[in-house]
Short mmCIF file of C-alpha atoms and ligand atoms in Angstrom, two decimals:
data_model
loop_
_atom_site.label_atom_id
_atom_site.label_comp_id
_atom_site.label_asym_id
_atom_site.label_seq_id
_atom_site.Cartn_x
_atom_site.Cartn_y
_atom_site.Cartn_z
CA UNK A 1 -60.95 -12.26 -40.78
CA UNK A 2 -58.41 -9.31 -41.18
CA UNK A 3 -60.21 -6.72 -39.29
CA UNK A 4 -60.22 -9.04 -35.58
CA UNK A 5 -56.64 -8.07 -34.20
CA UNK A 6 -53.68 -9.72 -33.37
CA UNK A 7 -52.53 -9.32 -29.91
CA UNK A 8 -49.49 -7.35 -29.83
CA UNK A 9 -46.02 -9.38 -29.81
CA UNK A 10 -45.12 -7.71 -26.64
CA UNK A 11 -48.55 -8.88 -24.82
CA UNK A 12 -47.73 -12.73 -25.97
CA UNK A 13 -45.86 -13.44 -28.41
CA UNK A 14 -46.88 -16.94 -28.85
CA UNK A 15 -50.37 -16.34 -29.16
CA UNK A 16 -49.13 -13.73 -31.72
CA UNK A 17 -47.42 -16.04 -33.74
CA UNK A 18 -50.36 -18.96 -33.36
CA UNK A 19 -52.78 -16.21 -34.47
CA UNK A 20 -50.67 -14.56 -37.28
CA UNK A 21 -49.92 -18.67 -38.50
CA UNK A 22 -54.20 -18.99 -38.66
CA UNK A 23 -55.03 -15.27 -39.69
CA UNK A 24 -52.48 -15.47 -42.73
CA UNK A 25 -53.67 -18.84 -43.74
CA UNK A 26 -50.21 -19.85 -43.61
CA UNK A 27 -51.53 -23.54 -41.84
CA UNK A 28 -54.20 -24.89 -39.86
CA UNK A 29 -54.35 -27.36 -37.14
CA UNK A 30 -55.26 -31.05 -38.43
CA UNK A 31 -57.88 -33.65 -37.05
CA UNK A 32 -54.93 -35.83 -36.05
CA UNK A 33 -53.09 -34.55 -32.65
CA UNK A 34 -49.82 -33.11 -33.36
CA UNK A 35 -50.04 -32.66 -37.65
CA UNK A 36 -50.59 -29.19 -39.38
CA UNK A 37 -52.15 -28.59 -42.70
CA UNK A 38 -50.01 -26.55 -44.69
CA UNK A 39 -52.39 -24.07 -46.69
CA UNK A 40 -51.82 -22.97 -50.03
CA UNK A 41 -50.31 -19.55 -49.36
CA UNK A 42 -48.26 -20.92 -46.84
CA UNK A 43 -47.21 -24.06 -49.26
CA UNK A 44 -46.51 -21.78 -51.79
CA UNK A 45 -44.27 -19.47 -49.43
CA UNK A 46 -42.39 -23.14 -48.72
CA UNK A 47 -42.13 -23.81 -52.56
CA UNK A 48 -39.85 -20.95 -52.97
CA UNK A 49 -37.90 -21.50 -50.07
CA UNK A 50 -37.65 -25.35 -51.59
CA UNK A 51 -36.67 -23.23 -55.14
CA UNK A 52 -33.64 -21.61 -53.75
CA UNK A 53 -32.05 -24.47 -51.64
CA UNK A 54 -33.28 -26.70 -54.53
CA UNK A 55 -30.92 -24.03 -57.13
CA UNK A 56 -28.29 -24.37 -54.56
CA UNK A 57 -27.64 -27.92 -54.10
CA UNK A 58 -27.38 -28.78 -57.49
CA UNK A 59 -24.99 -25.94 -58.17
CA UNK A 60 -22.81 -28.14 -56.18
CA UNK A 61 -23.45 -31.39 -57.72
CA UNK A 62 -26.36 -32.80 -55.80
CA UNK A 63 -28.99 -34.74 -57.45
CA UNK A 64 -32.65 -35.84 -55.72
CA UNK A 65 -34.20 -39.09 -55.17
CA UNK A 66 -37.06 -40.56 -53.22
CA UNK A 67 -36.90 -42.93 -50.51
CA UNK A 68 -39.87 -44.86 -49.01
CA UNK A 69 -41.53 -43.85 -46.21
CA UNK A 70 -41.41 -47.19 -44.38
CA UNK A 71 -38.37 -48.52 -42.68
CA UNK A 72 -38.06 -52.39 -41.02
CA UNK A 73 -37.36 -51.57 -37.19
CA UNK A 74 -34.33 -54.00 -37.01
CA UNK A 75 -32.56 -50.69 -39.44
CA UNK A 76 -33.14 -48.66 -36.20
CA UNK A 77 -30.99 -51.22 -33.80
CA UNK A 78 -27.90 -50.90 -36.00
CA UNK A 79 -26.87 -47.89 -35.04
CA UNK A 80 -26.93 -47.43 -31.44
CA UNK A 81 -26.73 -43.77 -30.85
CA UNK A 82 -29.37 -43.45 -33.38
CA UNK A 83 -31.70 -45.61 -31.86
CA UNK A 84 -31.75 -44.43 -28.39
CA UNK A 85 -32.06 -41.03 -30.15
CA UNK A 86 -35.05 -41.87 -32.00
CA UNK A 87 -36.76 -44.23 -30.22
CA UNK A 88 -38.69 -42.09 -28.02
CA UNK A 89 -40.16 -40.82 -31.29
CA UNK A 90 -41.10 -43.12 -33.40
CA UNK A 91 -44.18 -44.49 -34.87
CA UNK A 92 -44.77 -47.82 -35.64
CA UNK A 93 -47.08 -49.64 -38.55
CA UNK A 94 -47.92 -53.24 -37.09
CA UNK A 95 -50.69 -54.08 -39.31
CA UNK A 96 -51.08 -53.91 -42.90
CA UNK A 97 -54.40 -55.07 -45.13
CA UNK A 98 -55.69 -56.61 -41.53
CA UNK A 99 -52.15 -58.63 -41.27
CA UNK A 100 -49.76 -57.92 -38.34
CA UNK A 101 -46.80 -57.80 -40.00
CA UNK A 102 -44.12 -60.05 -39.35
CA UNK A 103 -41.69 -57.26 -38.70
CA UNK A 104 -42.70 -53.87 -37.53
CA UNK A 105 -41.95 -50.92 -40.14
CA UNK A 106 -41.22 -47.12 -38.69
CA UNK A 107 -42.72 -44.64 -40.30
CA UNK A 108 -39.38 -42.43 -40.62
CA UNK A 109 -38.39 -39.83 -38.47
CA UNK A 110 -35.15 -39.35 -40.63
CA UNK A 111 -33.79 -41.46 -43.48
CA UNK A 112 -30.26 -42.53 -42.49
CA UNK A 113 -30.73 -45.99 -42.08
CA UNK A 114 -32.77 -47.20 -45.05
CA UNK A 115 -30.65 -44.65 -47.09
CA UNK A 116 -27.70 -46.45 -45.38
CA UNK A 117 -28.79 -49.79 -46.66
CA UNK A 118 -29.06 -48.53 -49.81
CA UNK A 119 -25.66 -47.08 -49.99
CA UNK A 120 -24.12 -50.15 -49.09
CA UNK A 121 -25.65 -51.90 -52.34
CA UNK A 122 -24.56 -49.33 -54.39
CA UNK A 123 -21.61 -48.42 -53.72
CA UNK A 124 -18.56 -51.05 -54.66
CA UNK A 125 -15.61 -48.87 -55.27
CA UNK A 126 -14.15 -45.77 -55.29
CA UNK A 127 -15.25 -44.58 -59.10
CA UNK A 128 -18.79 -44.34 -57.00
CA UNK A 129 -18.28 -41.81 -54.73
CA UNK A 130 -18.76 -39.44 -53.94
CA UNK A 131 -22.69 -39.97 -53.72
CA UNK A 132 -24.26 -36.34 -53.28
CA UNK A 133 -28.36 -37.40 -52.98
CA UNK A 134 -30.93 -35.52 -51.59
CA UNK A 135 -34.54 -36.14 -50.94
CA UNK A 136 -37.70 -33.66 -50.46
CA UNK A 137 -40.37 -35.09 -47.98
CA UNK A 138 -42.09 -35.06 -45.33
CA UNK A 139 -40.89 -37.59 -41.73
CA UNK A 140 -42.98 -38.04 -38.87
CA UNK A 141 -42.06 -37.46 -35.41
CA UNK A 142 -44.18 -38.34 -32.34
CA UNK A 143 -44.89 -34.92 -31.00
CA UNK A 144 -48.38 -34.30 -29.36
CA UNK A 145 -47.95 -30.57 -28.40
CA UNK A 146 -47.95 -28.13 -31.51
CA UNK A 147 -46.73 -25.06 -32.43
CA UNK A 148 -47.40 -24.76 -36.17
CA UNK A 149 -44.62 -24.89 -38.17
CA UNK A 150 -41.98 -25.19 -34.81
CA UNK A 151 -42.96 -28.61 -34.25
CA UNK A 152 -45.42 -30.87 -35.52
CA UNK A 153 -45.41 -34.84 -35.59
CA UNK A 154 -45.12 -35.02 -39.37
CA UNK A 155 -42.89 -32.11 -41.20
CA UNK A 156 -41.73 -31.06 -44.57
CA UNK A 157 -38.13 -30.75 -45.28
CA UNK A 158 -35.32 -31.78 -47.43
CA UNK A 159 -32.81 -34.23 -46.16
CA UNK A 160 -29.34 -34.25 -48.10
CA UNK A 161 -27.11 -37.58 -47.57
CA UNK A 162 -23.84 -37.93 -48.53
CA UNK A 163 -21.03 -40.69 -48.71
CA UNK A 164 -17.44 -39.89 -49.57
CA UNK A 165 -14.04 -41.64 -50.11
CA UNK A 166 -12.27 -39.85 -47.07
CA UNK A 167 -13.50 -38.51 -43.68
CA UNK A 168 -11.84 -35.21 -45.07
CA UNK A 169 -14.09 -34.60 -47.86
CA UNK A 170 -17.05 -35.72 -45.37
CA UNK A 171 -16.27 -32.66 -43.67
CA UNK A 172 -16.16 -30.25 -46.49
CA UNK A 173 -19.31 -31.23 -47.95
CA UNK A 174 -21.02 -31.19 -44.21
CA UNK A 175 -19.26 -27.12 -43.83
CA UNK A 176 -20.18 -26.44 -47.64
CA UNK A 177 -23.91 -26.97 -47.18
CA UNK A 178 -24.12 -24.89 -44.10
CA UNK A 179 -22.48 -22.39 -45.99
CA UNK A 180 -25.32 -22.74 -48.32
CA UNK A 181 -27.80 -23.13 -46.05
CA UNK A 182 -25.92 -19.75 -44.02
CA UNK A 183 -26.48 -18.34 -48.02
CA UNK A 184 -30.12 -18.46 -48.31
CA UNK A 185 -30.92 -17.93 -44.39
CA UNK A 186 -29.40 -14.37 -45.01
CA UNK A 187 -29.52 -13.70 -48.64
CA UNK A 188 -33.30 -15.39 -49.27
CA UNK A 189 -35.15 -15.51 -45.94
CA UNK A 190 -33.00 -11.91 -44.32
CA UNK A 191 -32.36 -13.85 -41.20
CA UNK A 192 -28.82 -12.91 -40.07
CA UNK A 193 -27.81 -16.88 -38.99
CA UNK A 194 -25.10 -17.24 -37.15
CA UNK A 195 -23.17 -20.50 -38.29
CA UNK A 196 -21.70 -23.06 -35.63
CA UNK A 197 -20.87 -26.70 -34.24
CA UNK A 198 -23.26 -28.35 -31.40
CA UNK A 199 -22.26 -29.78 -28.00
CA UNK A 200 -21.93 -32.98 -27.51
CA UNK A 201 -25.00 -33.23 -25.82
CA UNK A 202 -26.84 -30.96 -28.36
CA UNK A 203 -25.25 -32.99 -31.36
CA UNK A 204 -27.64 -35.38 -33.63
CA UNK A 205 -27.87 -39.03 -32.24
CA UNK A 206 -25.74 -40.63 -34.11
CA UNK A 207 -23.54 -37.68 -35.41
CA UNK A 208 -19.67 -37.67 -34.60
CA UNK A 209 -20.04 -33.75 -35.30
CA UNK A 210 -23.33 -31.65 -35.72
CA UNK A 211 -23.26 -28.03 -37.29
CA UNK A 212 -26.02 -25.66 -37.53
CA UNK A 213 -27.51 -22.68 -38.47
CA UNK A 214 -29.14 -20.15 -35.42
CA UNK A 215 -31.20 -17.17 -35.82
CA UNK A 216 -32.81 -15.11 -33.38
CA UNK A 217 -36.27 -14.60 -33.27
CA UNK A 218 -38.17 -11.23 -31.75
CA UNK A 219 -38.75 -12.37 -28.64
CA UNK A 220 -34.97 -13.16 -28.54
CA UNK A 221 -34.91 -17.43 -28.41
CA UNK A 222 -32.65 -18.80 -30.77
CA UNK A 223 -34.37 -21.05 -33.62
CA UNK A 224 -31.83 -23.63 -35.16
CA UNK A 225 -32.91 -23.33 -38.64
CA UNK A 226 -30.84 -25.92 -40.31
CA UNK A 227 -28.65 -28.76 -39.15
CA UNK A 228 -25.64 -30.66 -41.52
CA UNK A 229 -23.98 -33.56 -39.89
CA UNK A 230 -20.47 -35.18 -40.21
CA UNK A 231 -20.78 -38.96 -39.35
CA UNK A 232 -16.93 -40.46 -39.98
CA UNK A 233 -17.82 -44.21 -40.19
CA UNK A 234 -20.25 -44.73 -37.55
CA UNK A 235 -23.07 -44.95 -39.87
CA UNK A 236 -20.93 -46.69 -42.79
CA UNK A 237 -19.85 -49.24 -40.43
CA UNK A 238 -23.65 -50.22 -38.93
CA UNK A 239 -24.60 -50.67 -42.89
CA UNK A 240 -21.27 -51.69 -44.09
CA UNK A 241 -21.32 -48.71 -46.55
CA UNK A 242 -17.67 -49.70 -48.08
CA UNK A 243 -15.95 -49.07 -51.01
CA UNK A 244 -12.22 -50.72 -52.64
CA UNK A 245 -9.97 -48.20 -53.42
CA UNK A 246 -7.22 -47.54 -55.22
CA UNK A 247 -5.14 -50.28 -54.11
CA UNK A 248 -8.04 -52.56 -54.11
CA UNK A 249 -8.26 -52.14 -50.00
CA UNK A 250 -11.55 -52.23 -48.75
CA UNK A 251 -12.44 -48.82 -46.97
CA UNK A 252 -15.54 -47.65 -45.02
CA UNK A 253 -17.50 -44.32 -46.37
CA UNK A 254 -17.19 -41.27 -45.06
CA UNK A 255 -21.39 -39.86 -44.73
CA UNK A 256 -22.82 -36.37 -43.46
CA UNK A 257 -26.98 -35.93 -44.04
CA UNK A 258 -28.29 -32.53 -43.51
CA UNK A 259 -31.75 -30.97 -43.27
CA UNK A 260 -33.64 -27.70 -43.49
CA UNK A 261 -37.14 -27.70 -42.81
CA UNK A 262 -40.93 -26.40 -42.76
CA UNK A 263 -39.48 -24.60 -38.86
CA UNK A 264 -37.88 -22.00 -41.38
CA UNK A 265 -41.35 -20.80 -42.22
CA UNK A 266 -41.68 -20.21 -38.28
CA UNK A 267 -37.78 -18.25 -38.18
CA UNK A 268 -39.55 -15.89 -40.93
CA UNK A 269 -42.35 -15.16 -39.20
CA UNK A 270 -41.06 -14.56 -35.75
CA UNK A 271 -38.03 -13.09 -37.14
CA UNK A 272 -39.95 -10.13 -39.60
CA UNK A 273 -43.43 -10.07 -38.13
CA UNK A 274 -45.24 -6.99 -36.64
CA UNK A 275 -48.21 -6.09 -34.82
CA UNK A 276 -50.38 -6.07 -38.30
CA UNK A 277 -49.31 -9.44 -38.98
CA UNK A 278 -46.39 -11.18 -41.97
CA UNK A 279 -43.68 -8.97 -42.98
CA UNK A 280 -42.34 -11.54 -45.55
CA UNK A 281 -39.24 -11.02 -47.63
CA UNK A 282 -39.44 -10.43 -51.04
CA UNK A 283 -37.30 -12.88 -52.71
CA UNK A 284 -39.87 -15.94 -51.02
CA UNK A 285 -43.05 -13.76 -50.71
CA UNK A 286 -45.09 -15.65 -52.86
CA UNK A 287 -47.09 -12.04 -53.87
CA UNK A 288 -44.38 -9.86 -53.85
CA UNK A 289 -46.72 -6.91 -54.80
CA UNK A 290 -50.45 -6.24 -54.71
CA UNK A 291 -52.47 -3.66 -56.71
CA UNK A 292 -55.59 -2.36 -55.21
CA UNK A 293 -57.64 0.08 -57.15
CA UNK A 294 -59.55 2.53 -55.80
CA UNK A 295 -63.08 3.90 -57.22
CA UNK A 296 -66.23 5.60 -55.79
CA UNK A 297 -68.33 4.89 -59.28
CA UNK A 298 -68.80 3.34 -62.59
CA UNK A 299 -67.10 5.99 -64.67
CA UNK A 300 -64.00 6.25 -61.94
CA UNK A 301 -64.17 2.25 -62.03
CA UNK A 302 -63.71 2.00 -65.76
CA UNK A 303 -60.62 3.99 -66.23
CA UNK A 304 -58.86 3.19 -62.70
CA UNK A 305 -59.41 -0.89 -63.67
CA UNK A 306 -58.36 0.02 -67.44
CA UNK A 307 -54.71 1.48 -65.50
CA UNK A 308 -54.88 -1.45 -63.07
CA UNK A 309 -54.38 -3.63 -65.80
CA UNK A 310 -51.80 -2.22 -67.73
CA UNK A 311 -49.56 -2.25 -64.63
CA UNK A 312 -50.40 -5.84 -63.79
CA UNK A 313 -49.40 -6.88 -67.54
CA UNK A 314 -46.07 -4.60 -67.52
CA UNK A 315 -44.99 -5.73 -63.76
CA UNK A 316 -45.82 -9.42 -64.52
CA UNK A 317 -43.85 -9.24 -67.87
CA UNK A 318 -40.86 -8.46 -65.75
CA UNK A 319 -41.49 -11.16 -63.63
CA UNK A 320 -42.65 -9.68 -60.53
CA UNK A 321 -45.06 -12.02 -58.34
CA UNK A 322 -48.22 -9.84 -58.14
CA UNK A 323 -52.15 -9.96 -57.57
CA UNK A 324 -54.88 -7.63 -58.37
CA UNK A 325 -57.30 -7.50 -55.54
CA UNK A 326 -60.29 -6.64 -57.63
CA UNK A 327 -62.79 -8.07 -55.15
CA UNK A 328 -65.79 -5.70 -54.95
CA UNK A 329 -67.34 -6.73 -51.89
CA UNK A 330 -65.33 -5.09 -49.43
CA UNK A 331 -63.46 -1.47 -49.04
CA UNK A 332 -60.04 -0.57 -50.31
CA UNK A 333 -59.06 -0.30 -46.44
CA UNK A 334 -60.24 -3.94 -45.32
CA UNK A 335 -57.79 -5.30 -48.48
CA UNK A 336 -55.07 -3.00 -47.19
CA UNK A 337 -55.36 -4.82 -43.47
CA UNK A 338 -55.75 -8.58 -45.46
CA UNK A 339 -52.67 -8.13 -47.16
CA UNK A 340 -50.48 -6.48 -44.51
CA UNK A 341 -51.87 -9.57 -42.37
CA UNK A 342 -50.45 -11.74 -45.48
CA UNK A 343 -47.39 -9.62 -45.39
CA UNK A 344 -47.13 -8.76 -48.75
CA UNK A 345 -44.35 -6.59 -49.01
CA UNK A 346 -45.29 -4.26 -51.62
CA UNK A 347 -48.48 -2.23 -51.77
CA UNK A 348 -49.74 -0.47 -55.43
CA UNK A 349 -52.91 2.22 -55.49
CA UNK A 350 -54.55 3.34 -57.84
CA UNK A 351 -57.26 6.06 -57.80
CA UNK A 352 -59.12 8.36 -60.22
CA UNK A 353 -56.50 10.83 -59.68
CA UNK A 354 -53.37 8.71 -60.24
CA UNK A 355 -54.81 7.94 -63.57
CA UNK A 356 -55.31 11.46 -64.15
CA UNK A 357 -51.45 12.42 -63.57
CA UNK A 358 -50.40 8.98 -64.33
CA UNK A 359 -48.74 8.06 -61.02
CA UNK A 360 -49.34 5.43 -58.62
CA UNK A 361 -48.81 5.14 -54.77
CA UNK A 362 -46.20 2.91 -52.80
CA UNK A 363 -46.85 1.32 -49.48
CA UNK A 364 -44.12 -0.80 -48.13
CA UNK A 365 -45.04 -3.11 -45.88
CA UNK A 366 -41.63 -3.26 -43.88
CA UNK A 367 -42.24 0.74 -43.43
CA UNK A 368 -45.57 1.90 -41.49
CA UNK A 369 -47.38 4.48 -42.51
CA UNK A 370 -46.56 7.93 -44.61
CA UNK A 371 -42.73 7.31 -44.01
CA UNK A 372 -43.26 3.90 -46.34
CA UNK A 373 -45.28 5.71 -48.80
CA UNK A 374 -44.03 6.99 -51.92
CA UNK A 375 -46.13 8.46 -55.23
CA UNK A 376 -44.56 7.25 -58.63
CA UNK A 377 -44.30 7.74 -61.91
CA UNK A 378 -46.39 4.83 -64.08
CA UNK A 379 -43.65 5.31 -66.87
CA UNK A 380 -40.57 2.69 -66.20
CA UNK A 381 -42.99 1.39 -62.41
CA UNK A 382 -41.62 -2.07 -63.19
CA UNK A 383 -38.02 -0.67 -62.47
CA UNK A 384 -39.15 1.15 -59.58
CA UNK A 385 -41.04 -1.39 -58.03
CA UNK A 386 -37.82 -3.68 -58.40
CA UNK A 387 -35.88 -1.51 -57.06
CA UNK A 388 -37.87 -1.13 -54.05
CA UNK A 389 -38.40 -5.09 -53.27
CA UNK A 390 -34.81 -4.97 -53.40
CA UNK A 391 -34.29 -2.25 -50.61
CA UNK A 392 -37.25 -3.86 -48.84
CA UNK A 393 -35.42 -7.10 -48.77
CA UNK A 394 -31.68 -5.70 -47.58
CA UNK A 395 -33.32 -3.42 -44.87
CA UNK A 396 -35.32 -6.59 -43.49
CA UNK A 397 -32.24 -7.89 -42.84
CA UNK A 398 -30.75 -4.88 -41.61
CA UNK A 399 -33.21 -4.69 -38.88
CA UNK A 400 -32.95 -7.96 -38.08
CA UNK A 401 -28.76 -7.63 -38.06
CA UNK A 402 -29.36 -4.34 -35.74
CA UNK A 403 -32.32 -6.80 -33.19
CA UNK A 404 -29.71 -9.68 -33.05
CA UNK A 405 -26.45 -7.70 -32.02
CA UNK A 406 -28.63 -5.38 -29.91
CA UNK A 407 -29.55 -8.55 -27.96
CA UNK A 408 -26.18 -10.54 -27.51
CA UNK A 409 -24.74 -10.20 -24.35
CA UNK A 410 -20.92 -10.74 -22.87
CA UNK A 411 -21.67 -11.24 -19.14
CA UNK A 412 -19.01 -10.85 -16.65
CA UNK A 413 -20.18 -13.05 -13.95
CA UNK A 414 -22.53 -16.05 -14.28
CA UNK A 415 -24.90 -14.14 -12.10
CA UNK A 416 -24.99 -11.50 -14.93
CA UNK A 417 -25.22 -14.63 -17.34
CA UNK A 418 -28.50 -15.52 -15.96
CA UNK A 419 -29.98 -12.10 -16.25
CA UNK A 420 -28.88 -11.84 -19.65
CA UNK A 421 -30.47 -15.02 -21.04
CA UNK A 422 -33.94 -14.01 -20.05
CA UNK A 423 -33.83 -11.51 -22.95
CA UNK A 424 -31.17 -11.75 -25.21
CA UNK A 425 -28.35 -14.37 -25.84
CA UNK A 426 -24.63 -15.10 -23.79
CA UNK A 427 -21.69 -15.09 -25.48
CA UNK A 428 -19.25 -17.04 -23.23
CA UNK A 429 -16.37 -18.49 -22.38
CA UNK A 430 -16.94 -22.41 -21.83
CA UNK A 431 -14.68 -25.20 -20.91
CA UNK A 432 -16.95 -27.46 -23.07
CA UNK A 433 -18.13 -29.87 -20.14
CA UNK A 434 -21.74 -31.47 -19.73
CA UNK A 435 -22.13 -30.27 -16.25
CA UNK A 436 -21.30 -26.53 -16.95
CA UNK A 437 -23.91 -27.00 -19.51
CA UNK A 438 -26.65 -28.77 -17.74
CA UNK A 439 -26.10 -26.49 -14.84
CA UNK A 440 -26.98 -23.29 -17.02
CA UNK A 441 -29.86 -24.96 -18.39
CA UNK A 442 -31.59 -26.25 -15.09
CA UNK A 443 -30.58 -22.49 -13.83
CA UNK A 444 -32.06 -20.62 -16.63
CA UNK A 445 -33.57 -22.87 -19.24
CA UNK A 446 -30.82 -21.59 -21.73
CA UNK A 447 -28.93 -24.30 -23.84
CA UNK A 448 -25.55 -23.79 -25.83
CA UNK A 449 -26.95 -23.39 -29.60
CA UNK A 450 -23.48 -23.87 -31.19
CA UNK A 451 -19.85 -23.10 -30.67
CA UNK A 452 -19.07 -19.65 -33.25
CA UNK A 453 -16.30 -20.31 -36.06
CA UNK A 454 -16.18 -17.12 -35.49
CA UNK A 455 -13.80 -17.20 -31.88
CA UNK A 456 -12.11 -14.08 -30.11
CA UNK A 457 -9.11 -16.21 -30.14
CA UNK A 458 -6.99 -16.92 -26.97
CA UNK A 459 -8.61 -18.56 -24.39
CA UNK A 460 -10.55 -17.32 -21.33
CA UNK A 461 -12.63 -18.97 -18.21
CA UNK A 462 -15.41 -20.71 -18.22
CA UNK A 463 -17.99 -18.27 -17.49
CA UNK A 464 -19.68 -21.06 -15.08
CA UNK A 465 -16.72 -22.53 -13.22
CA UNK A 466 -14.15 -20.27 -13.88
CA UNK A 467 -12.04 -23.34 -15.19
CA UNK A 468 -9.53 -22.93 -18.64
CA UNK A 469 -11.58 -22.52 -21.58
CA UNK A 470 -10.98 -22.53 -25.46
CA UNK A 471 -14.19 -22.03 -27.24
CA UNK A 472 -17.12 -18.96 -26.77
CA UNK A 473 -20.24 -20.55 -27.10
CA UNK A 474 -23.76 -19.52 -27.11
CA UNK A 475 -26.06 -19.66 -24.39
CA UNK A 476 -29.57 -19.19 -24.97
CA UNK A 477 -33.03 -20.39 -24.82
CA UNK A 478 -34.75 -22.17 -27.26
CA UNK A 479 -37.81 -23.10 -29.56
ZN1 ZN B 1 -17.07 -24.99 -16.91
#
């Protein structure tokens, strides 16, 4: 399996990435159109991803719950933004134990509405709130063509809804959990996000503000990796989500949701990947390090296994995520490929002669060749080794930091603008209408991923009419 080739990323990258995806055994296409398997090694990638956001969210106060799976169609009407929005997408059960049902249930696409519902049960007054829940799942979206992990009709994620006392604190919570979700993009995953609010037209159906995180992948489209929405009260006041306050007034909720989801597997892999396959970083990988000894007989066997061994026990006492490939059937050189495919990012050898002078090699996986090899000491490795996953993880992130900025552009004209977004991204001025907007998109195919916090200040003109503008955005095209 390792030893047929990828094609190169510059060749096609997406058959790259739908090869890696296979050749990894990250996922596998299902027997129903538009669904993905998630394999074990790439489940157990998303486990750790789920660990870290997981660690995060309750930091700040959230708490999880689970929500059916089913929602009565008439919860999709209520919100009219959100229906025309989802609509399109939707599955429907009609039938159930050979009945048709008297009302049609959606299989969700997103939990707003029945979560909604909920809400407006529980919540009476203002001792309730706020109400920080979040939910791990899967929802299903009608999507017939797949790209593993991009977009598939059913995906895994976490959705995060919230309901608060003021529109105020609606708005911190939806900015504090892209800060977190900012957090582990960059800190976990070493994708340098950049952190933002959606157009109008770009914005959630439903939403009265959308904010999100974008990262930029190798062949330079932008990848929103994680969305957190402020409502206000348009949700609250489709499922009378109300509260009495203080003064015994009654008051509609505040709610933001947010999700992250299984398309973060696909940011990692198009942001790190090489030519040999998964670069993964090592605070998710789920082998972080993998020992492959090295013999030519019996007697060489014996005491290279017997060293093997004591550095899987003292690395795994230190809690370092590791695997001995002891597999006999094939050569040292055909595990090397398997697990660079698998992008583990630390590789451990052992031979006859490092047991002699009680060393081991290095090979970093973010490094190719002799520059990422280094010859250790076996005394203190554990310490070495961390060490090492630690530099492998910062200068994965470096690289990516160095790709990004290397590849956003400030056009001066909007004829330069159009070159630019066929390989890189457009930072520009943009008087924030939907026509400036479309126009750039039927031009070029590039769509505004968010609006920067992070402004020049001042004000400029718009890059496509050359009308006042307040705001840079982003121009650039998509997965
Ligand atoms: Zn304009």
């Amino acid at each position: 399996m390792a030893e047929d080739k990828l094609p190169t990323r510059a060749a096609d990258f997406a058959e790259w990435y739908n090869q890696l995806v296979l050749k990894a055994e990250l996922a596998d296409y299902a027997p129903v159109r538009g669904c993905m398997v998630v394999r074990p090694y790439g489940w157990t990638l998303w486990e750790n991803m789920t660990a870290a956001l997981d660690r995060r969210f309750k930091e700040t106060g959230h708490v999880n719950a689970a929500f059916p799976i089913l929602i009565p169609m008439s919860f999709f009407e209520k919100e009219k933004e959100h229906v025309e929005g989802f609509a399109p997408e939707l599955a429907v059960v009609t039938h159930g134990g050979g009945e048709k049902l008297e009302e049609p249930l959606a299989v969700r696409p997103t939990s707003e509405t029945i979560i909604g519902y909920m809400y407006s049960k529980w919540i009476k007054s203002w001792r309730d709130l706020p109400v920080l829940i979040n939910q791990w799942g899967s929802v299903l979206r009608w999507e017939l063509r797949t790209k593993l992990f991009l977009r598939t009709a059913e995906f895994y994620w976490q959705e995060g809804h919230t309901a608060h006392a003021t529109n105020e604190e609606a708005m911190e919570e939806t900015y504090r959990i892209l800060d977190q979700y900012a957090d582990f993009a960059i800190n976990e995953a070493a994708i340098p996000v950049i952190k933002g609010v959606k157009s109008e037209t770009e914005k959630f159906a439903g939403a009265m503000m959308s904010t999100s995180i974008e990262g930029m992948m190798q062949d330079t489209r932008a990848l929103q990796c994680g969305t957190s929405h402020f409502f206000g009260h348009n949700f609250a006041k489709a499922f009378e989500i109300q509260y009495l306050d203080k003064n015994n007034t009654l008051q509609y909720c505040s709610t933001t949701s947010w999700g992250l989801s299984t398309r973060m597997v696909g940011a990692i892999i198009m942001t790190h990947g090489d030519d040999q396959g998964l670069i993964l970083p090592p605070r998710l990988a789920p082998i972080q390090v993998v020992i492959v000894p090295i013999y030519k007989n019996e007697a060489e066997k014996t005491k290279v296994m017997e060293a093997a061994d004591k550095v899987c026990a003292e690395l795994k006492a230190e809690g370092i995520r590791l695997k001995l490939d002891d597999r006999e059937e094939v050569t040292p050189g055909f595990k090397y490929n398997d697990w660079e495919m698998r992008g583990v990012p630390l590789r451990i050898e052992i031979g006859p002669r490092d047991v002699e002078k009680g060393s081991v090699a290095l090979a970093r996986r973010d490094v190719a060749g002799r520059d990422g090899k280094s010859f250790v000491s076996q005394t203190n490795l554990a310490a070495t080794v961390n060490g090492l996953l630690t530099e492998i993880q910062s200068s994965l992130l470096k690289r990516a930091t160095e790709f990004r900025d290397g590849h956003i552009f400030d056009p001066k004209t909007y004829d330069e603008l159009k070159k630019v977004v066929q390989n890189g991204w457009a930072l520009s001025w943009w008087c924030g209408s939907k026509e400036c907007e479309a126009k750039v998109k039927e031009d070029t195919k590039a769509t505004t991923r968010c609006i920067p916090f992070d402004q020049p200040g001042g004000t400029g003109t718009c890059i496509v009419c050359g009308q006042k503008a307040e705001k840079k955005v982003y121009f650039a095209r998509a997965y």
